[in-house]
mmCIF file of C-alpha atoms in Angstrom:
data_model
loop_
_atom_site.group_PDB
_atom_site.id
_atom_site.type_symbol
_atom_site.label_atom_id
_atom_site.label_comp_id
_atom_site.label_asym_id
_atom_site.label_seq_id
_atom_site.Cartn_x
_atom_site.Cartn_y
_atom_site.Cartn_z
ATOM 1 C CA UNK A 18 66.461 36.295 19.201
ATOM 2 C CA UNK A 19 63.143 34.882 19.960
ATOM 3 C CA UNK A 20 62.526 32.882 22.960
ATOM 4 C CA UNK A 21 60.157 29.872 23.606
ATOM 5 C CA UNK A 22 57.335 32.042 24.709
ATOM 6 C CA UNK A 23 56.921 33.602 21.549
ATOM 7 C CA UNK A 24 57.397 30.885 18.930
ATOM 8 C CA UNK A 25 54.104 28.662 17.904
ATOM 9 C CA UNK A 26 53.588 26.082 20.248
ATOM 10 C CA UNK A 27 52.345 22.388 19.206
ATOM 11 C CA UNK A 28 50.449 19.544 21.621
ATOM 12 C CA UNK A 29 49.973 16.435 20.686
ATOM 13 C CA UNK A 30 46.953 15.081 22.964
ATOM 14 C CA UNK A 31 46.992 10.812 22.945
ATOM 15 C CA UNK A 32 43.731 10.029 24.591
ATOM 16 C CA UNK A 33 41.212 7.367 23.187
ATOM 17 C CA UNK A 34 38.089 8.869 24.800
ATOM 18 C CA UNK A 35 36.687 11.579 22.532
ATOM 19 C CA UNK A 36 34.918 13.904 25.077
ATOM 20 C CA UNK A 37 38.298 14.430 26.812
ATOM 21 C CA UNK A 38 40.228 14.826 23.607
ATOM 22 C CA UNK A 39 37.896 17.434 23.087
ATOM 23 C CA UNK A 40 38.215 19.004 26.183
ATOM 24 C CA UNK A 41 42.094 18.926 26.191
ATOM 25 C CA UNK A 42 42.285 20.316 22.402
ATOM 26 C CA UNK A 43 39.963 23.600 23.774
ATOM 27 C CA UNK A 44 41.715 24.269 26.972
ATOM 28 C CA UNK A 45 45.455 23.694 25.135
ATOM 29 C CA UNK A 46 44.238 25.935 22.228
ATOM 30 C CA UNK A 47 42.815 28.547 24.919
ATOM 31 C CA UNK A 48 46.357 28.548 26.050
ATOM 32 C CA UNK A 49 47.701 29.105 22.640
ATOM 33 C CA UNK A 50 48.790 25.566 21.482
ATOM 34 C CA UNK A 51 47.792 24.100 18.309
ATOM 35 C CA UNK A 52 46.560 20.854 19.047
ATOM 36 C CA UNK A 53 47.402 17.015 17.286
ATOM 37 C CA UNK A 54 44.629 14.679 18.891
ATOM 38 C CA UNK A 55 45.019 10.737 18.372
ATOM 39 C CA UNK A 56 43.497 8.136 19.498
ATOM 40 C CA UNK A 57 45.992 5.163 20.684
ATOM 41 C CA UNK A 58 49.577 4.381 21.620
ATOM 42 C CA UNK A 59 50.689 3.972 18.473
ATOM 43 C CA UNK A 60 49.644 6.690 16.860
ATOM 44 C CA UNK A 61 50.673 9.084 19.511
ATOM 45 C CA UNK A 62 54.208 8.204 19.083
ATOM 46 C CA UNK A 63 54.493 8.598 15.259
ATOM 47 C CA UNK A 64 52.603 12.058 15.608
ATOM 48 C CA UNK A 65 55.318 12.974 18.326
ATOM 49 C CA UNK A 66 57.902 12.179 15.758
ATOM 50 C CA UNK A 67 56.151 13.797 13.184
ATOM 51 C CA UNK A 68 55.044 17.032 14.958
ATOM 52 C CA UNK A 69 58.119 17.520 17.289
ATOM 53 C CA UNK A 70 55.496 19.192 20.292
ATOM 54 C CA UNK A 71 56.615 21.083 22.743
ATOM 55 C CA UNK A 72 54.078 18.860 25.140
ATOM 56 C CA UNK A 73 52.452 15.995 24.905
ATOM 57 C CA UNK A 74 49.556 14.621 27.241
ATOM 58 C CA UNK A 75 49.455 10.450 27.474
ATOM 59 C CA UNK A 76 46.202 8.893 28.521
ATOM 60 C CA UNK A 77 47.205 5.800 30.654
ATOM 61 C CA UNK A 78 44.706 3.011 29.647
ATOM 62 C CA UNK A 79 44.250 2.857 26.286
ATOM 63 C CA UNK A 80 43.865 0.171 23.523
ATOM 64 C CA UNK A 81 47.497 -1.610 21.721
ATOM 65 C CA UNK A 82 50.197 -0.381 23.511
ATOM 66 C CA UNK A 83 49.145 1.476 26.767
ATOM 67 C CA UNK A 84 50.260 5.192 27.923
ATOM 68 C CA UNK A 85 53.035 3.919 29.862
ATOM 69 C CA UNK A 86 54.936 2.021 27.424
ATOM 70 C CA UNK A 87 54.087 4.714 24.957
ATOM 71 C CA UNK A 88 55.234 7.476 27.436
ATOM 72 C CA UNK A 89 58.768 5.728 27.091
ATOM 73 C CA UNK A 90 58.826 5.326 23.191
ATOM 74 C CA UNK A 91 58.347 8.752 23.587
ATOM 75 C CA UNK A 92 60.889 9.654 25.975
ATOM 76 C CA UNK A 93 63.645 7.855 23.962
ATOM 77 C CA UNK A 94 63.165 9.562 21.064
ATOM 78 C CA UNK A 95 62.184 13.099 21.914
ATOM 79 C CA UNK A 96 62.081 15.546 24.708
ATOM 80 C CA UNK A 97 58.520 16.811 24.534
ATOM 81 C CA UNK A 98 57.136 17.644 28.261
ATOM 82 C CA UNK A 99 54.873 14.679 28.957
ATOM 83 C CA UNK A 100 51.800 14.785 31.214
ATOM 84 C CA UNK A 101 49.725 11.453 32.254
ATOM 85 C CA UNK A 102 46.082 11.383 32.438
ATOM 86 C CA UNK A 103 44.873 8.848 34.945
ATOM 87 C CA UNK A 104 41.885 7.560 36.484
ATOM 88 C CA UNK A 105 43.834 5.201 38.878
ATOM 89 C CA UNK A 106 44.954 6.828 41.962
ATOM 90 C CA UNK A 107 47.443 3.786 42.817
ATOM 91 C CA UNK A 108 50.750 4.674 43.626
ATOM 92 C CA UNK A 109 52.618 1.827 41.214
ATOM 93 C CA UNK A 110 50.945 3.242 38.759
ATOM 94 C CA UNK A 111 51.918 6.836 39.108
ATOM 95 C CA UNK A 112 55.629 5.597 39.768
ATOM 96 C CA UNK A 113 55.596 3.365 36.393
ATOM 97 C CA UNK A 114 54.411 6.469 34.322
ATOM 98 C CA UNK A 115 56.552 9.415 36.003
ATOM 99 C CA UNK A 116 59.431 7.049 35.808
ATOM 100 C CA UNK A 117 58.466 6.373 32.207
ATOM 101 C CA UNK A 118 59.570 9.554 31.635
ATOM 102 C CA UNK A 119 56.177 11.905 32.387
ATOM 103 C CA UNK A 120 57.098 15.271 33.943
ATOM 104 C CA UNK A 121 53.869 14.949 35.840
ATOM 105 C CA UNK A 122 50.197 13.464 35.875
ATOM 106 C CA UNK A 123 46.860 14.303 36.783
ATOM 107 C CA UNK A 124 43.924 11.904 37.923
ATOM 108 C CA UNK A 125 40.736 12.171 36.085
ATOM 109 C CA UNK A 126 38.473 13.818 36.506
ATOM 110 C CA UNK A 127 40.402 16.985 36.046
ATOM 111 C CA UNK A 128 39.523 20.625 35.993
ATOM 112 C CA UNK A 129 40.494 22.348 32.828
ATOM 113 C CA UNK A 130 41.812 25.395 35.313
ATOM 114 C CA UNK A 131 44.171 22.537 36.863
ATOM 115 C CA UNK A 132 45.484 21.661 33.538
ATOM 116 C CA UNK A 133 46.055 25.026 32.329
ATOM 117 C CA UNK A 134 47.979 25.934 35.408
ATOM 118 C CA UNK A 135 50.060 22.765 35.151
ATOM 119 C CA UNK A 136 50.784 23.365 31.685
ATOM 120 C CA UNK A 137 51.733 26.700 32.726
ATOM 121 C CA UNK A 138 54.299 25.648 34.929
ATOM 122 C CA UNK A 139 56.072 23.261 32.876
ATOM 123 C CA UNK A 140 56.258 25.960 30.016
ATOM 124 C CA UNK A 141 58.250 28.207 32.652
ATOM 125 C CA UNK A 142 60.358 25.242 33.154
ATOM 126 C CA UNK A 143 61.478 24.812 29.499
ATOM 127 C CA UNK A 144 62.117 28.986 29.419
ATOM 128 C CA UNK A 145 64.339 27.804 32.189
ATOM 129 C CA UNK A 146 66.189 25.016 30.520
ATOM 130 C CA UNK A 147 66.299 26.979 27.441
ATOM 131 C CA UNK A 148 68.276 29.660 28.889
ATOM 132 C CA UNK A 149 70.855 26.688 30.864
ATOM 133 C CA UNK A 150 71.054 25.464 27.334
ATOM 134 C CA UNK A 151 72.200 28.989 25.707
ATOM 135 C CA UNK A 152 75.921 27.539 25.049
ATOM 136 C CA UNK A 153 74.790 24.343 24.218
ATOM 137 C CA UNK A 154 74.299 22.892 20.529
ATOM 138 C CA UNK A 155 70.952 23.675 19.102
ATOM 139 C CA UNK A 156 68.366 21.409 19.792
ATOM 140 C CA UNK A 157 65.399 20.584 16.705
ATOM 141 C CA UNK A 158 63.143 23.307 16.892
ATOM 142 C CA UNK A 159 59.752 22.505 18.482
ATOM 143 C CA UNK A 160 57.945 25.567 17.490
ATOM 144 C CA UNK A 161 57.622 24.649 13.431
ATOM 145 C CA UNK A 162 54.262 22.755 13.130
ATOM 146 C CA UNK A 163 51.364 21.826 11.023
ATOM 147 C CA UNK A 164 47.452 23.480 11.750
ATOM 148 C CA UNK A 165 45.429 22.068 14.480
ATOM 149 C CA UNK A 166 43.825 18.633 14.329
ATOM 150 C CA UNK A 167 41.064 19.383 17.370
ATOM 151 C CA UNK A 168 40.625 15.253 18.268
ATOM 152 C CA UNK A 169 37.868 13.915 15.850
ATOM 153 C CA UNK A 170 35.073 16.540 16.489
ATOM 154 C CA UNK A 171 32.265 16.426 14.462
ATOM 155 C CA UNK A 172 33.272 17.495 10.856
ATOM 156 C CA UNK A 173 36.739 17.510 11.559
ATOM 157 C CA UNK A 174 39.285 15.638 9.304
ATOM 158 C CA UNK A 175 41.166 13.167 11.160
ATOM 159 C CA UNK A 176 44.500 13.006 12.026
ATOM 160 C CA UNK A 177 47.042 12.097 8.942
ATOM 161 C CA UNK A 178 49.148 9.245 9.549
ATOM 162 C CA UNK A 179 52.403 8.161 8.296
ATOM 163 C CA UNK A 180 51.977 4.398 6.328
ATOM 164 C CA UNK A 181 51.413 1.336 8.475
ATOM 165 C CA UNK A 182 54.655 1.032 10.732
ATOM 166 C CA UNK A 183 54.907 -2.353 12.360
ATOM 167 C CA UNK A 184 54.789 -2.223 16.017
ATOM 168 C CA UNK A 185 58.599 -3.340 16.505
ATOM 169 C CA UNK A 186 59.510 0.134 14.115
ATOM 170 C CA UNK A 187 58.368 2.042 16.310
ATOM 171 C CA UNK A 188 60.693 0.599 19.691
ATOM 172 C CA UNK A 189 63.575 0.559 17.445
ATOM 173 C CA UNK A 190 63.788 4.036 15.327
ATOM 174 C CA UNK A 191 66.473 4.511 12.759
ATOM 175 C CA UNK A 192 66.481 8.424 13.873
ATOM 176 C CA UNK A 193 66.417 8.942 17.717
ATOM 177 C CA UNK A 194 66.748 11.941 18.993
ATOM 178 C CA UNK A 195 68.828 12.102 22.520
ATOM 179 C CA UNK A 196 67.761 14.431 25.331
ATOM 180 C CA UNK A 197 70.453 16.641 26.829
ATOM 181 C CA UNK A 198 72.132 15.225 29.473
ATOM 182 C CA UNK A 199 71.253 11.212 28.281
ATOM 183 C CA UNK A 200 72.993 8.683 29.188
ATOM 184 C CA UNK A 201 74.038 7.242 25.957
ATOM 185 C CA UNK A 202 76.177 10.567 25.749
ATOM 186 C CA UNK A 203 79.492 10.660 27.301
ATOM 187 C CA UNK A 204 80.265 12.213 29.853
ATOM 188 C CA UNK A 205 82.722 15.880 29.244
ATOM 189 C CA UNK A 206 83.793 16.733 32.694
ATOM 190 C CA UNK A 207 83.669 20.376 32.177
ATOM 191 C CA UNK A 208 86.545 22.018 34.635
ATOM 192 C CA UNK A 209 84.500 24.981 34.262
ATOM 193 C CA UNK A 210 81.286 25.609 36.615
ATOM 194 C CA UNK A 211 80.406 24.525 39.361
ATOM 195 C CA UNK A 212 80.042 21.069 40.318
ATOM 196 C CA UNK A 213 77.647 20.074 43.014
ATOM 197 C CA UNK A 214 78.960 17.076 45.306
ATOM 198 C CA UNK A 215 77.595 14.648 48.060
ATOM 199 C CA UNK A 216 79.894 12.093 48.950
ATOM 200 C CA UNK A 217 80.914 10.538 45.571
ATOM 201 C CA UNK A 218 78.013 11.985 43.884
ATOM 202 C CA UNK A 219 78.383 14.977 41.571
ATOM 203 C CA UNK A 220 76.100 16.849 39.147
ATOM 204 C CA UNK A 221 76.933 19.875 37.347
ATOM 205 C CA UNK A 222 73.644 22.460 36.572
ATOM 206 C CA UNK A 223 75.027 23.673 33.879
ATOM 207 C CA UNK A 224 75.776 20.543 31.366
ATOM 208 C CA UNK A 225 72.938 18.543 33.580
ATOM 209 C CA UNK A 226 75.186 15.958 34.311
ATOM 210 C CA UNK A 227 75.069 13.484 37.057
ATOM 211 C CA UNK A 228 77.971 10.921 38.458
ATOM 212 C CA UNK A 229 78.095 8.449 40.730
ATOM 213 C CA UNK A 230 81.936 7.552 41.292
ATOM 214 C CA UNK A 231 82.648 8.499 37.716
ATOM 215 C CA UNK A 232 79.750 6.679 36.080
ATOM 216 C CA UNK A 233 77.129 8.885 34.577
ATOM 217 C CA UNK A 234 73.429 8.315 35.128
ATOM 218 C CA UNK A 235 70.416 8.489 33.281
ATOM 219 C CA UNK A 236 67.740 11.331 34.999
ATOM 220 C CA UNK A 237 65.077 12.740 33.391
ATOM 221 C CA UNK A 238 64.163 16.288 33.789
ATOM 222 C CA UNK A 239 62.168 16.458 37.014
ATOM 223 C CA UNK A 240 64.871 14.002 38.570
ATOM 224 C CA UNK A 241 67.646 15.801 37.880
ATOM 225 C CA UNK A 242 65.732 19.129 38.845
ATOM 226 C CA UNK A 243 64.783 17.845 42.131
ATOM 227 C CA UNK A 244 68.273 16.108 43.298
ATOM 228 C CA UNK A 245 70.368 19.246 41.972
ATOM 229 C CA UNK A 246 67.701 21.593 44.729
ATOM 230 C CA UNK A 247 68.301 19.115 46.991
ATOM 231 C CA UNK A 248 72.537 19.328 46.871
ATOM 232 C CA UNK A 249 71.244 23.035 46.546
ATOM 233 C CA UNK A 250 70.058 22.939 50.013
ATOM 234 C CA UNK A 251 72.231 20.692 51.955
ATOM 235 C CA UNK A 252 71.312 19.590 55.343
ATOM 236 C CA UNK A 253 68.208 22.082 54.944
ATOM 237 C CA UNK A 254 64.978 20.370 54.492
ATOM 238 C CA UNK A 255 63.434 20.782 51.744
ATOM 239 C CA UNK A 256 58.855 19.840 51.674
ATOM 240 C CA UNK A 257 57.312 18.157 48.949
ATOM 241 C CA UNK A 258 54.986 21.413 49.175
ATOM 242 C CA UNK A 259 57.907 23.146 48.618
ATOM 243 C CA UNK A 260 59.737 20.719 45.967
ATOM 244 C CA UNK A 261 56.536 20.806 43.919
ATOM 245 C CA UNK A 262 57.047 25.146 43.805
ATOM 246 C CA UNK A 263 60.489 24.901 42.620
ATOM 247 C CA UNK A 264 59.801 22.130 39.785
ATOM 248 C CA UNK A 265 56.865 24.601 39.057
ATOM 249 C CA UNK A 266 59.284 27.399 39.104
ATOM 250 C CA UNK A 267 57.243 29.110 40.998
ATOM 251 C CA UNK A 268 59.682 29.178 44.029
ATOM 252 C CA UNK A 269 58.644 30.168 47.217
ATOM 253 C CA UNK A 270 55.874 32.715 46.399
ATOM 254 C CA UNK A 271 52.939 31.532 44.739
ATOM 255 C CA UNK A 272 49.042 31.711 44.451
ATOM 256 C CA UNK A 273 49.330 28.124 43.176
ATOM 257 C CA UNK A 274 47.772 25.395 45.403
ATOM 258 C CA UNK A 275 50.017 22.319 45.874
ATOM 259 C CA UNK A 276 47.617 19.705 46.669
ATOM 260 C CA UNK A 277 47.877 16.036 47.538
ATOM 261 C CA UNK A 278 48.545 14.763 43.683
ATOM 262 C CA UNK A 279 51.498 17.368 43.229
ATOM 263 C CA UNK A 280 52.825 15.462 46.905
ATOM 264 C CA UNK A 281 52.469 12.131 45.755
ATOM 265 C CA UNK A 282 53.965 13.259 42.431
ATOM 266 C CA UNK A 283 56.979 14.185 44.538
ATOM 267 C CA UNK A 284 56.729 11.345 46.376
ATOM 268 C CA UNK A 285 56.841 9.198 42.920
ATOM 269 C CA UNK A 286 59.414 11.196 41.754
ATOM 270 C CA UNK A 287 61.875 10.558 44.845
ATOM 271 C CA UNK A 288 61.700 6.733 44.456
ATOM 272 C CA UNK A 289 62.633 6.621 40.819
ATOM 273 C CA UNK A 290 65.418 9.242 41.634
ATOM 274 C CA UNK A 291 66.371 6.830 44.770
ATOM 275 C CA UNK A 292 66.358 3.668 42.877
ATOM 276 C CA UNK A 293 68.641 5.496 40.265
ATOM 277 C CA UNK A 294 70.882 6.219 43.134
ATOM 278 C CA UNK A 295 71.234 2.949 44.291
ATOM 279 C CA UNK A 296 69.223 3.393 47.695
ATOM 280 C CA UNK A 297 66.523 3.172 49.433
ATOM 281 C CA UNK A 298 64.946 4.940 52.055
ATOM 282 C CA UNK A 299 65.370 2.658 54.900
ATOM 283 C CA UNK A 300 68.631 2.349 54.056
ATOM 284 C CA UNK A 301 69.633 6.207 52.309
ATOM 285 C CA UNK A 302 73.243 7.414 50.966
ATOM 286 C CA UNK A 303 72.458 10.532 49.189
ATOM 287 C CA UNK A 304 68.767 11.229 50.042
ATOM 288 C CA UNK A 305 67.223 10.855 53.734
ATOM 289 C CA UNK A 306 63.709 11.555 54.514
ATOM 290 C CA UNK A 307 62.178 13.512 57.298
ATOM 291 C CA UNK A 308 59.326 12.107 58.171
ATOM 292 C CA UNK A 309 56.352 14.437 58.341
ATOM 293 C CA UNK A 310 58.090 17.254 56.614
ATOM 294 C CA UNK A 311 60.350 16.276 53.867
ATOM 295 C CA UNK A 312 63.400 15.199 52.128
ATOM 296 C CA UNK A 313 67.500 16.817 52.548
ATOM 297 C CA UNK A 314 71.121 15.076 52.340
ATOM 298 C CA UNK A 315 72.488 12.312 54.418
ATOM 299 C CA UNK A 316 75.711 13.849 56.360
ATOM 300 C CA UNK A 317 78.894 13.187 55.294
ATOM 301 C CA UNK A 318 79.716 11.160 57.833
#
């Protein structure tokens, strides 16, 4: 049975700058992807549909729709790992695209070596969900793609299209496909497994499901990865330093450098997750923070 490592990997790179397209398509092909470059929104989400990648970077400004309202097209309609390029070290902004659906960003200007080792990561993440999902149904291969389209260098063809889809197609698919765990899927209390529970908050690792007093919610990957280590851990704090490892998958020993972006990223992360929850953290159920150091459950009291 082959495994994720060894099947042929696609990228689709949405970027309207053609320097960094070019950039991304050489350090993603270094790392054995082939490569789909496009310039704009719209594009970007009919070559996701088209190409089925296994990840998919988002620039955030671009012309027509931009990166975060494409990064949630996206996410509705396939699972692809999503990173965000941005030049805009604002908070809002990094909260609007991770809770878009990104599984993590990186400011501009970025160090190929950055990218590759963030790439890296999130490919040990889906050998991780691929082996959770072993006794689950069978998910549209990712692997099965077309030859490399290297982002409009010189003497390169450009990127085939599908016809002229109006805008409103594009939000409204007749095909969507649903990520495990999706809210639009009901909930199958499984007796089997183990649940994880906080008050009247369960998930369940296995199935990646997540209820609130018997109402399911919607979490996207990182989300759900960071509030299941959390009922993990208990009353034991967890760092962002340390939250960033395990959503790397890196653990607790690592040559990797967690730096103030993958913090922030956390950071980001945590007040999607909270808002989700129904909280906030001046006012926490599920989630309290420790100032300084980092984030664990609220007692049960």
């Amino acid at each position: 049975m082959s495994t994720p490592s060894d099947e042929l990997k696609t990228a689709v790179i949405i970027e309207d700058d053609k320097e960094i397209r070019h950039v991304l398509a050489e350090v993603l092909e270094s790392s054995g992807f082939s490569t789909v470059s496009v310039g704009n929104g719209i594009d970007g989400v009919r070559a996701v549909l088209t190409y089925q990648p296994v990840l998919t970077t988002i620039d955030v400004n671009m012309p027509g729709i931009d990166g975060i309202e494409a990064a949630k097209r996206i996410r509705a309609q396939s699972d692809t790992y999503i990173i965000m390029l941005t030049g805009m070290n604002d908070e809002a902004d990094v909260i609007a695209g991770l809770g878009a659906g990104a599984d993590d960003y990186l400011l501009k200007p970025f160090r190929p070596r950055e990218l590759r080792a963030r790439v890296e990561a999130l490919m040990r993440r889906r050998t991780t969900d691929a082996e959770r999902a072993v006794a689950a149904p069978a998910a549209p291969s990712q692997g099965s793609v077309g030859p490399s389209f290297p982002g409009m260098r010189p003497n390169t063809t450009a990127v085939p299209t599908a016809p002229a889809i109006e805008d409103r197609d594009l939000a409204t698919p007749s095909t969507v496909i649903v990520p495990a765990g999706a809210a639009s899927v009901p909930a199958v209390v499984d007796t089997d497994g183990e649940w994880l529970t906080h008050r009247d908050l369960r998930l369940h690792p296995e199935n990646r499901i997540v209820l609130i007093g018997g109402e399911e919610l919607d979490l996207t990957r990182t989300e759900f990865d960071l509030l299941a280590t959390l009922l993990e851990s208990k009353r034991r704090v967890r760092s962002k330093a340390d939250l960033t490892l395990v959503l790397r998958g890196e653990s607790y020993v690592t040559s990797y450098f967690v730096g103030d972006a993958d913090k922030r990223a956390v950071e980001a992360h945590m007040t999607n997750l909270r808002r989700k929850l129904g909280e906030s953290a001046a006012n926490p159920r599920y989630i309290e923070t420790v100032r300084g150091v980092g984030y664990r459950l609220t007692s049960e009291s």
